[in-house]
mmCIF file of C-alpha atoms in Angstrom:
data_model
loop_
_atom_site.group_PDB
_atom_site.id
_atom_site.type_symbol
_atom_site.label_atom_id
_atom_site.label_comp_id
_atom_site.label_asym_id
_atom_site.label_seq_id
_atom_site.Cartn_x
_atom_site.Cartn_y
_atom_site.Cartn_z
ATOM 1 C CA UNK A 1 -29.384 -16.015 4.510
ATOM 2 C CA UNK A 2 -30.953 -12.430 4.575
ATOM 3 C CA UNK A 3 -28.681 -11.004 7.354
ATOM 4 C CA UNK A 4 -25.505 -12.217 5.733
ATOM 5 C CA UNK A 5 -26.770 -10.249 2.443
ATOM 6 C CA UNK A 6 -27.344 -7.142 4.631
ATOM 7 C CA UNK A 7 -23.741 -7.456 6.022
ATOM 8 C CA UNK A 8 -22.179 -8.086 2.645
ATOM 9 C CA UNK A 9 -23.938 -4.844 1.490
ATOM 10 C CA UNK A 10 -22.840 -3.248 4.847
ATOM 11 C CA UNK A 11 -19.181 -4.081 4.233
ATOM 12 C CA UNK A 12 -19.209 -2.988 0.846
ATOM 13 C CA UNK A 13 -20.567 0.386 1.455
ATOM 14 C CA UNK A 14 -20.340 1.340 5.336
ATOM 15 C CA UNK A 15 -20.753 4.837 4.567
ATOM 16 C CA UNK A 16 -24.338 4.241 3.565
ATOM 17 C CA UNK A 17 -25.270 3.238 6.854
ATOM 18 C CA UNK A 18 -25.244 4.932 10.258
ATOM 19 C CA UNK A 19 -23.007 4.046 13.073
ATOM 20 C CA UNK A 20 -26.152 2.927 14.839
ATOM 21 C CA UNK A 21 -27.008 0.549 12.236
ATOM 22 C CA UNK A 22 -23.498 -0.654 11.969
ATOM 23 C CA UNK A 23 -23.223 -1.333 15.685
ATOM 24 C CA UNK A 24 -26.600 -2.904 15.942
ATOM 25 C CA UNK A 25 -25.439 -5.542 13.016
ATOM 26 C CA UNK A 26 -22.069 -6.132 14.760
ATOM 27 C CA UNK A 27 -24.100 -6.781 18.272
ATOM 28 C CA UNK A 28 -24.924 -10.281 16.708
ATOM 29 C CA UNK A 29 -21.962 -12.811 17.288
ATOM 30 C CA UNK A 30 -22.617 -14.739 13.762
ATOM 31 C CA UNK A 31 -22.576 -11.284 11.940
ATOM 32 C CA UNK A 32 -19.531 -10.048 14.344
ATOM 33 C CA UNK A 33 -17.783 -13.534 12.988
ATOM 34 C CA UNK A 34 -18.661 -13.423 9.387
ATOM 35 C CA UNK A 35 -17.006 -9.790 9.332
ATOM 36 C CA UNK A 36 -14.080 -10.870 11.151
ATOM 37 C CA UNK A 37 -13.590 -13.811 8.517
ATOM 38 C CA UNK A 38 -13.732 -11.330 5.716
ATOM 39 C CA UNK A 39 -11.043 -9.111 7.613
ATOM 40 C CA UNK A 40 -9.081 -12.293 7.823
ATOM 41 C CA UNK A 41 -9.710 -13.206 4.171
ATOM 42 C CA UNK A 42 -8.644 -9.711 3.044
ATOM 43 C CA UNK A 43 -5.136 -9.880 5.211
ATOM 44 C CA UNK A 44 -4.502 -13.371 3.909
ATOM 45 C CA UNK A 45 -4.603 -12.518 0.287
ATOM 46 C CA UNK A 46 -2.505 -9.746 1.159
ATOM 47 C CA UNK A 47 -0.035 -12.044 2.940
ATOM 48 C CA UNK A 48 0.079 -13.616 -0.461
ATOM 49 C CA UNK A 49 0.741 -11.017 -2.263
ATOM 50 C CA UNK A 50 3.589 -9.479 0.067
ATOM 51 C CA UNK A 51 5.051 -12.786 -0.007
ATOM 52 C CA UNK A 52 5.069 -13.135 -3.819
ATOM 53 C CA UNK A 53 6.567 -9.490 -4.397
ATOM 54 C CA UNK A 54 9.163 -10.284 -2.046
ATOM 55 C CA UNK A 55 9.860 -13.412 -3.635
ATOM 56 C CA UNK A 56 10.078 -11.305 -7.082
ATOM 57 C CA UNK A 57 12.582 -9.028 -5.623
ATOM 58 C CA UNK A 58 14.826 -11.455 -4.949
ATOM 59 C CA UNK A 59 14.382 -13.340 -8.484
ATOM 60 C CA UNK A 60 14.897 -9.961 -10.082
ATOM 61 C CA UNK A 61 18.166 -9.164 -7.737
ATOM 62 C CA UNK A 62 19.434 -12.687 -8.364
ATOM 63 C CA UNK A 63 18.758 -12.453 -12.260
ATOM 64 C CA UNK A 64 20.217 -9.159 -12.362
ATOM 65 C CA UNK A 65 23.546 -10.420 -10.559
ATOM 66 C CA UNK A 66 23.898 -13.311 -12.864
ATOM 67 C CA UNK A 67 23.426 -11.034 -15.719
ATOM 68 C CA UNK A 68 26.173 -8.536 -14.496
ATOM 69 C CA UNK A 69 28.424 -11.686 -13.869
ATOM 70 C CA UNK A 70 27.877 -12.987 -17.259
ATOM 71 C CA UNK A 71 28.564 -9.770 -19.041
ATOM 72 C CA UNK A 72 31.660 -9.236 -16.834
ATOM 73 C CA UNK A 73 33.005 -12.605 -18.127
ATOM 74 C CA UNK A 74 32.160 -11.890 -21.506
ATOM 75 C CA UNK A 75 33.818 -8.621 -21.200
ATOM 76 C CA UNK A 76 36.747 -10.208 -19.567
ATOM 77 C CA UNK A 77 37.270 -12.641 -22.294
ATOM 78 C CA UNK A 78 36.645 -9.788 -24.947
ATOM 79 C CA UNK A 79 39.436 -7.810 -23.457
ATOM 80 C CA UNK A 80 41.892 -10.831 -23.159
ATOM 81 C CA UNK A 81 41.419 -11.722 -26.833
ATOM 82 C CA UNK A 82 41.978 -7.845 -27.890
ATOM 83 C CA UNK A 83 45.227 -7.738 -25.971
ATOM 84 C CA UNK A 84 46.263 -11.352 -27.298
ATOM 85 C CA UNK A 85 46.281 -9.979 -30.737
ATOM 86 C CA UNK A 86 48.153 -6.261 -29.912
ATOM 87 C CA UNK A 87 51.870 -6.710 -29.362
ATOM 88 C CA UNK A 88 53.564 -5.861 -26.299
ATOM 89 C CA UNK A 89 52.969 -6.635 -22.569
ATOM 90 C CA UNK A 90 49.622 -7.583 -21.113
ATOM 91 C CA UNK A 91 48.856 -5.081 -18.421
ATOM 92 C CA UNK A 92 48.000 -7.958 -16.324
ATOM 93 C CA UNK A 93 47.431 -6.359 -12.809
ATOM 94 C CA UNK A 94 45.337 -3.591 -14.389
ATOM 95 C CA UNK A 95 42.976 -5.766 -16.109
ATOM 96 C CA UNK A 96 42.654 -7.630 -12.533
ATOM 97 C CA UNK A 97 42.014 -4.388 -11.238
ATOM 98 C CA UNK A 98 39.364 -3.579 -13.877
ATOM 99 C CA UNK A 99 37.571 -6.848 -13.589
ATOM 100 C CA UNK A 100 37.824 -6.805 -9.642
ATOM 101 C CA UNK A 101 36.399 -3.005 -9.806
ATOM 102 C CA UNK A 102 33.580 -4.886 -12.383
ATOM 103 C CA UNK A 103 32.754 -7.471 -9.825
ATOM 104 C CA UNK A 104 32.772 -4.662 -6.940
ATOM 105 C CA UNK A 105 30.157 -2.867 -8.812
ATOM 106 C CA UNK A 106 27.655 -5.560 -8.794
ATOM 107 C CA UNK A 107 25.567 -5.661 -5.941
ATOM 108 C CA UNK A 108 22.999 -7.699 -5.017
ATOM 109 C CA UNK A 109 19.912 -5.714 -4.198
ATOM 110 C CA UNK A 110 19.685 -5.151 -0.166
ATOM 111 C CA UNK A 111 16.937 -6.905 0.763
ATOM 112 C CA UNK A 112 14.502 -4.542 2.394
ATOM 113 C CA UNK A 113 13.250 -7.381 4.733
ATOM 114 C CA UNK A 114 16.227 -7.910 6.787
ATOM 115 C CA UNK A 115 16.956 -6.295 9.904
ATOM 116 C CA UNK A 116 20.558 -6.917 11.456
ATOM 117 C CA UNK A 117 21.223 -6.752 15.159
ATOM 118 C CA UNK A 118 24.435 -6.095 15.904
ATOM 119 C CA UNK A 119 25.790 -6.991 19.567
ATOM 120 C CA UNK A 120 22.128 -5.700 20.744
ATOM 121 C CA UNK A 121 20.565 -6.686 24.357
ATOM 122 C CA UNK A 122 17.879 -9.212 23.871
ATOM 123 C CA UNK A 123 15.631 -6.709 25.603
ATOM 124 C CA UNK A 124 16.149 -4.206 22.721
ATOM 125 C CA UNK A 125 15.744 -7.016 20.076
ATOM 126 C CA UNK A 126 12.452 -8.192 21.665
ATOM 127 C CA UNK A 127 10.597 -4.879 22.058
ATOM 128 C CA UNK A 128 11.453 -3.950 18.321
ATOM 129 C CA UNK A 129 10.245 -7.519 17.292
ATOM 130 C CA UNK A 130 7.170 -7.236 19.426
ATOM 131 C CA UNK A 131 6.111 -4.084 18.404
ATOM 132 C CA UNK A 132 6.426 -5.240 14.612
ATOM 133 C CA UNK A 133 4.102 -8.443 15.332
ATOM 134 C CA UNK A 134 1.814 -6.557 17.672
ATOM 135 C CA UNK A 135 2.558 -8.830 20.686
ATOM 136 C CA UNK A 136 4.106 -7.803 24.408
ATOM 137 C CA UNK A 137 7.290 -8.973 26.130
ATOM 138 C CA UNK A 138 7.423 -10.541 29.503
ATOM 139 C CA UNK A 139 11.024 -11.252 30.941
ATOM 140 C CA UNK A 140 11.100 -13.842 33.786
ATOM 141 C CA UNK A 141 14.767 -12.996 34.400
ATOM 142 C CA UNK A 142 16.106 -9.623 34.610
ATOM 143 C CA UNK A 143 19.659 -10.755 33.716
ATOM 144 C CA UNK A 144 17.952 -12.021 30.627
ATOM 145 C CA UNK A 145 17.363 -8.427 29.552
ATOM 146 C CA UNK A 146 20.722 -7.653 29.190
ATOM 147 C CA UNK A 147 21.862 -10.673 26.955
ATOM 148 C CA UNK A 148 23.896 -9.467 23.798
ATOM 149 C CA UNK A 149 23.353 -11.010 20.502
ATOM 150 C CA UNK A 150 24.362 -10.824 17.082
ATOM 151 C CA UNK A 151 21.301 -12.060 15.134
ATOM 152 C CA UNK A 152 19.404 -11.208 11.914
ATOM 153 C CA UNK A 153 15.579 -10.935 11.525
ATOM 154 C CA UNK A 154 13.691 -11.464 8.476
ATOM 155 C CA UNK A 155 10.621 -9.015 9.014
ATOM 156 C CA UNK A 156 8.792 -10.894 5.968
ATOM 157 C CA UNK A 157 8.909 -14.191 8.074
ATOM 158 C CA UNK A 158 6.535 -15.382 10.682
ATOM 159 C CA UNK A 159 7.073 -14.581 14.328
ATOM 160 C CA UNK A 160 7.717 -18.244 15.311
ATOM 161 C CA UNK A 161 10.697 -18.135 12.818
ATOM 162 C CA UNK A 162 12.586 -15.209 14.788
ATOM 163 C CA UNK A 163 11.563 -17.135 18.159
ATOM 164 C CA UNK A 164 12.979 -20.286 17.069
ATOM 165 C CA UNK A 165 16.522 -18.275 15.738
ATOM 166 C CA UNK A 166 16.648 -16.585 18.952
ATOM 167 C CA UNK A 167 16.290 -19.956 20.851
ATOM 168 C CA UNK A 168 18.954 -21.615 19.248
ATOM 169 C CA UNK A 169 21.660 -19.149 21.097
ATOM 170 C CA UNK A 170 22.425 -20.992 24.487
ATOM 171 C CA UNK A 171 21.428 -18.498 26.956
ATOM 172 C CA UNK A 172 18.009 -17.302 25.300
ATOM 173 C CA UNK A 173 14.983 -19.389 26.055
ATOM 174 C CA UNK A 174 11.920 -17.625 24.878
ATOM 175 C CA UNK A 175 8.579 -18.529 23.675
ATOM 176 C CA UNK A 176 5.008 -17.115 22.568
ATOM 177 C CA UNK A 177 1.993 -17.890 24.269
ATOM 178 C CA UNK A 178 -1.375 -16.071 23.502
ATOM 179 C CA UNK A 179 -0.320 -12.318 22.725
ATOM 180 C CA UNK A 180 3.015 -12.776 24.599
ATOM 181 C CA UNK A 181 6.681 -13.286 24.148
ATOM 182 C CA UNK A 182 8.031 -14.683 27.520
ATOM 183 C CA UNK A 183 11.605 -14.462 28.125
ATOM 184 C CA UNK A 184 12.865 -17.250 30.774
ATOM 185 C CA UNK B 1 19.235 22.672 20.402
ATOM 186 C CA UNK B 2 20.651 22.216 16.940
ATOM 187 C CA UNK B 3 22.406 19.059 17.879
ATOM 188 C CA UNK B 4 18.731 17.876 18.810
ATOM 189 C CA UNK B 5 17.542 18.623 15.761
ATOM 190 C CA UNK B 6 20.141 17.049 13.797
ATOM 191 C CA UNK B 7 19.749 13.928 15.959
ATOM 192 C CA UNK B 8 15.857 14.205 15.253
ATOM 193 C CA UNK B 9 16.856 14.599 11.375
ATOM 194 C CA UNK B 10 19.029 11.317 11.859
ATOM 195 C CA UNK B 11 16.372 9.362 13.447
ATOM 196 C CA UNK B 12 13.875 10.437 10.742
ATOM 197 C CA UNK B 13 16.078 9.516 7.798
ATOM 198 C CA UNK B 14 16.817 6.309 9.212
ATOM 199 C CA UNK B 15 13.767 4.984 10.475
ATOM 200 C CA UNK B 16 10.907 6.705 8.542
ATOM 201 C CA UNK B 17 10.313 3.916 6.187
ATOM 202 C CA UNK B 18 10.105 1.382 8.809
ATOM 203 C CA UNK B 19 7.781 3.310 11.314
ATOM 204 C CA UNK B 20 5.196 4.273 8.111
ATOM 205 C CA UNK B 21 5.435 0.659 7.317
ATOM 206 C CA UNK B 22 4.198 -0.470 10.841
ATOM 207 C CA UNK B 23 1.300 2.610 10.956
ATOM 208 C CA UNK B 24 0.213 1.507 7.461
ATOM 209 C CA UNK B 25 -0.309 -2.168 8.623
ATOM 210 C CA UNK B 26 -2.376 -1.103 11.284
ATOM 211 C CA UNK B 27 -4.274 1.804 10.123
ATOM 212 C CA UNK B 28 -4.782 0.601 6.389
ATOM 213 C CA UNK B 29 -4.770 4.127 5.461
ATOM 214 C CA UNK B 30 -2.047 5.985 3.890
ATOM 215 C CA UNK B 31 -2.565 9.452 4.913
ATOM 216 C CA UNK B 32 -3.665 8.499 8.341
ATOM 217 C CA UNK B 33 -0.346 6.649 8.438
ATOM 218 C CA UNK B 34 1.911 9.699 7.411
ATOM 219 C CA UNK B 35 0.071 11.642 10.028
ATOM 220 C CA UNK B 36 1.020 9.013 12.760
ATOM 221 C CA UNK B 37 4.345 8.994 12.118
ATOM 222 C CA UNK B 38 4.789 12.487 11.612
ATOM 223 C CA UNK B 39 2.937 13.109 14.862
ATOM 224 C CA UNK B 40 5.990 10.648 16.390
ATOM 225 C CA UNK B 41 8.891 13.063 15.184
ATOM 226 C CA UNK B 42 6.469 16.358 16.187
ATOM 227 C CA UNK B 43 6.662 14.857 19.827
ATOM 228 C CA UNK B 44 10.424 14.422 19.326
ATOM 229 C CA UNK B 45 10.764 17.646 18.378
ATOM 230 C CA UNK B 46 8.788 19.479 20.917
ATOM 231 C CA UNK B 47 10.154 17.000 23.821
ATOM 232 C CA UNK B 48 7.106 14.856 24.916
ATOM 233 C CA UNK B 49 8.957 11.923 23.619
ATOM 234 C CA UNK B 50 12.509 11.315 24.619
ATOM 235 C CA UNK B 51 14.018 8.426 23.014
ATOM 236 C CA UNK B 52 17.101 6.665 24.672
ATOM 237 C CA UNK B 53 20.376 8.010 23.387
ATOM 238 C CA UNK B 54 21.421 4.361 22.471
ATOM 239 C CA UNK B 55 19.323 2.109 19.986
ATOM 240 C CA UNK B 56 16.183 4.732 19.875
ATOM 241 C CA UNK B 57 14.391 2.640 16.990
ATOM 242 C CA UNK B 58 12.484 0.375 19.418
ATOM 243 C CA UNK B 59 11.406 3.186 21.484
ATOM 244 C CA UNK B 60 10.336 4.826 18.087
ATOM 245 C CA UNK B 61 8.305 1.753 16.914
ATOM 246 C CA UNK B 62 6.753 1.299 20.439
ATOM 247 C CA UNK B 63 5.745 4.851 20.466
ATOM 248 C CA UNK B 64 4.275 4.495 16.745
ATOM 249 C CA UNK B 65 2.726 1.432 17.518
ATOM 250 C CA UNK B 66 1.037 2.970 20.632
ATOM 251 C CA UNK B 67 0.038 6.162 18.559
ATOM 252 C CA UNK B 68 -1.894 4.090 15.959
ATOM 253 C CA UNK B 69 -3.750 2.014 18.698
ATOM 254 C CA UNK B 70 -4.674 5.331 20.127
ATOM 255 C CA UNK B 71 -6.234 6.410 16.659
ATOM 256 C CA UNK B 72 -7.925 3.048 16.261
ATOM 257 C CA UNK B 73 -9.534 3.148 19.673
ATOM 258 C CA UNK B 74 -11.001 6.225 18.422
ATOM 259 C CA UNK B 75 -12.614 4.949 15.349
ATOM 260 C CA UNK B 76 -16.386 3.900 15.350
ATOM 261 C CA UNK B 77 -17.371 0.415 14.534
ATOM 262 C CA UNK B 78 -18.528 1.996 11.203
ATOM 263 C CA UNK B 79 -14.672 3.872 10.613
ATOM 264 C CA UNK B 80 -13.076 0.337 11.133
ATOM 265 C CA UNK B 81 -15.407 -1.505 8.859
ATOM 266 C CA UNK B 82 -14.482 1.257 6.319
ATOM 267 C CA UNK B 83 -10.977 0.050 6.659
ATOM 268 C CA UNK B 84 -11.720 -3.508 6.911
ATOM 269 C CA UNK B 85 -9.950 -3.302 10.640
ATOM 270 C CA UNK B 86 -10.768 -6.002 13.261
ATOM 271 C CA UNK B 87 -13.042 -4.915 15.797
ATOM 272 C CA UNK B 88 -11.221 -6.995 18.553
ATOM 273 C CA UNK B 89 -8.787 -5.257 20.964
ATOM 274 C CA UNK B 90 -5.487 -4.892 19.035
ATOM 275 C CA UNK B 91 -3.780 -5.768 22.419
ATOM 276 C CA UNK B 92 -5.609 -9.152 22.832
ATOM 277 C CA UNK B 93 -4.927 -10.521 19.285
ATOM 278 C CA UNK B 94 -1.732 -12.018 18.668
ATOM 279 C CA UNK B 95 -0.580 -11.442 15.194
ATOM 280 C CA UNK B 96 1.300 -14.378 14.261
ATOM 281 C CA UNK B 97 -1.695 -16.496 15.184
ATOM 282 C CA UNK B 98 -3.834 -14.111 12.813
ATOM 283 C CA UNK B 99 -1.476 -14.583 10.231
ATOM 284 C CA UNK B 100 -1.431 -17.950 10.264
ATOM 285 C CA UNK B 101 -5.020 -18.307 10.388
ATOM 286 C CA UNK B 102 -5.610 -16.210 7.189
ATOM 287 C CA UNK B 103 -3.239 -18.030 5.182
ATOM 288 C CA UNK B 104 -4.638 -21.427 6.512
ATOM 289 C CA UNK B 105 -8.171 -20.030 5.383
ATOM 290 C CA UNK B 106 -7.144 -19.050 1.763
ATOM 291 C CA UNK B 107 -5.499 -22.598 1.082
ATOM 292 C CA UNK B 108 -8.868 -23.878 2.578
ATOM 293 C CA UNK B 109 -10.659 -21.809 0.492
ATOM 294 C CA UNK B 110 -8.903 -22.155 -2.477
ATOM 295 C CA UNK B 111 -8.898 -26.278 -1.696
ATOM 296 C CA UNK B 112 -12.227 -26.999 -1.001
ATOM 297 C CA UNK B 113 -14.751 -24.094 -2.414
ATOM 298 C CA UNK B 114 -16.630 -25.014 -5.624
ATOM 299 C CA UNK B 115 -14.887 -23.013 -8.389
ATOM 300 C CA UNK B 116 -17.066 -20.234 -9.030
ATOM 301 C CA UNK B 117 -17.503 -19.655 -5.320
ATOM 302 C CA UNK B 118 -13.779 -19.441 -4.897
ATOM 303 C CA UNK B 119 -13.567 -17.281 -8.471
ATOM 304 C CA UNK B 120 -16.165 -14.737 -6.490
ATOM 305 C CA UNK B 121 -14.687 -15.155 -3.241
ATOM 306 C CA UNK B 122 -11.168 -14.212 -4.702
ATOM 307 C CA UNK B 123 -12.504 -11.275 -6.696
ATOM 308 C CA UNK B 124 -13.918 -9.743 -3.706
ATOM 309 C CA UNK B 125 -11.410 -10.099 -1.060
ATOM 310 C CA UNK B 126 -8.228 -10.357 -2.897
ATOM 311 C CA UNK B 127 -8.962 -7.896 -5.912
ATOM 312 C CA UNK B 128 -11.437 -6.047 -4.045
ATOM 313 C CA UNK B 129 -14.073 -5.658 -6.594
ATOM 314 C CA UNK B 130 -17.773 -4.642 -5.792
ATOM 315 C CA UNK B 131 -20.416 -6.972 -6.273
ATOM 316 C CA UNK B 132 -21.954 -5.371 -9.302
ATOM 317 C CA UNK B 133 -18.290 -5.533 -10.860
ATOM 318 C CA UNK B 134 -17.697 -9.282 -9.892
ATOM 319 C CA UNK B 135 -21.148 -10.034 -11.429
ATOM 320 C CA UNK B 136 -20.314 -8.100 -14.423
ATOM 321 C CA UNK B 137 -16.850 -10.035 -14.711
ATOM 322 C CA UNK B 138 -18.471 -13.543 -14.111
ATOM 323 C CA UNK B 139 -21.725 -12.727 -16.247
ATOM 324 C CA UNK B 140 -23.967 -13.781 -13.255
ATOM 325 C CA UNK B 141 -26.251 -11.644 -11.432
ATOM 326 C CA UNK B 142 -25.470 -9.871 -8.469
ATOM 327 C CA UNK B 143 -27.796 -12.177 -6.385
ATOM 328 C CA UNK B 144 -25.637 -14.829 -7.168
ATOM 329 C CA UNK B 145 -22.635 -13.155 -5.999
ATOM 330 C CA UNK B 146 -24.434 -12.585 -2.513
ATOM 331 C CA UNK B 147 -25.076 -16.159 -2.731
ATOM 332 C CA UNK B 148 -21.718 -17.435 -3.349
ATOM 333 C CA UNK B 149 -20.468 -15.135 -0.796
ATOM 334 C CA UNK B 150 -22.708 -16.116 1.793
ATOM 335 C CA UNK B 151 -21.950 -19.806 1.382
ATOM 336 C CA UNK B 152 -17.902 -18.843 1.312
ATOM 337 C CA UNK B 153 -18.491 -17.556 4.611
ATOM 338 C CA UNK B 154 -20.880 -20.126 6.197
ATOM 339 C CA UNK B 155 -18.261 -22.844 5.229
ATOM 340 C CA UNK B 156 -15.325 -20.714 6.655
ATOM 341 C CA UNK B 157 -17.519 -20.367 10.028
ATOM 342 C CA UNK B 158 -18.086 -23.721 10.105
ATOM 343 C CA UNK B 159 -14.470 -24.825 9.651
ATOM 344 C CA UNK B 160 -12.694 -22.082 11.904
ATOM 345 C CA UNK B 161 -15.220 -20.260 13.868
ATOM 346 C CA UNK B 162 -12.680 -17.704 15.175
ATOM 347 C CA UNK B 163 -14.040 -16.595 18.571
ATOM 348 C CA UNK B 164 -12.903 -13.000 19.034
ATOM 349 C CA UNK B 165 -13.319 -10.281 21.298
#
């Protein structure tokens, strides 16, 4: 118990300790394990926050989109009502243009986490993905490097999801083993 | 020369945010992350980095990652602890496995810890409060905070017992 308390104090204020003190503490396998658990705990909570923030952005985008659609609908109804009370021809084509312009102006906020690969070689795609997820890539077949794909990558999703997505392509067979993406 | 400068500016405008995101995740220090990405573009400018003409984004990502790894390797253990960086060699740690384990750990803690232990655990590792602040907020002693965290870590060690380098 006492050692954990020292470790807890040390991790709260590492600047109060010397390098030697910290190295000595981390030379104990149990203390090192506890430290790595703390690092994982922080990472786990941070991941939750990121996913929540990303989800909130999507909700906000959806809400804005719906709100603008509704407003457009009310505007359209108001215009039609006004025009029906005015003598003369309705300028339908112009109205349609106005409405279509309104719709064109409504944009769903871009999803920052979506990356699109357009006709990119598998080697380029895997290099970028491996860098992002901090894993390495191995190609067992040289020809596989040059397979060209069109696909999207959700950077907020786990690597396994993207691997599954890529494997849905007929010519692609990749797996994750230890810290490597292995492309057959 | 001016075409090269235009190309570098184009790369900068198109990739800076993504590279900064990667650097932030790795270094956990905003200033150093910006410094690392600036370093990448400085090396582009002086020619020590030469990305391919077609799709240089992957090259830039790899360069950023490697620069960040170099910086991390130069940190002392104490400096890594100050940033809550893992002490394991980054190249040997599969990130996806880490992410899954971290999520599983939080779920396990939330579902099994006694209420007060979970609260202390959350305030420390989610909100980043100091032990004194946790004690004040929960109206308990600082010793009690240490006990709860020690209990939390012991439970997690028993359940997960991660083996790291």
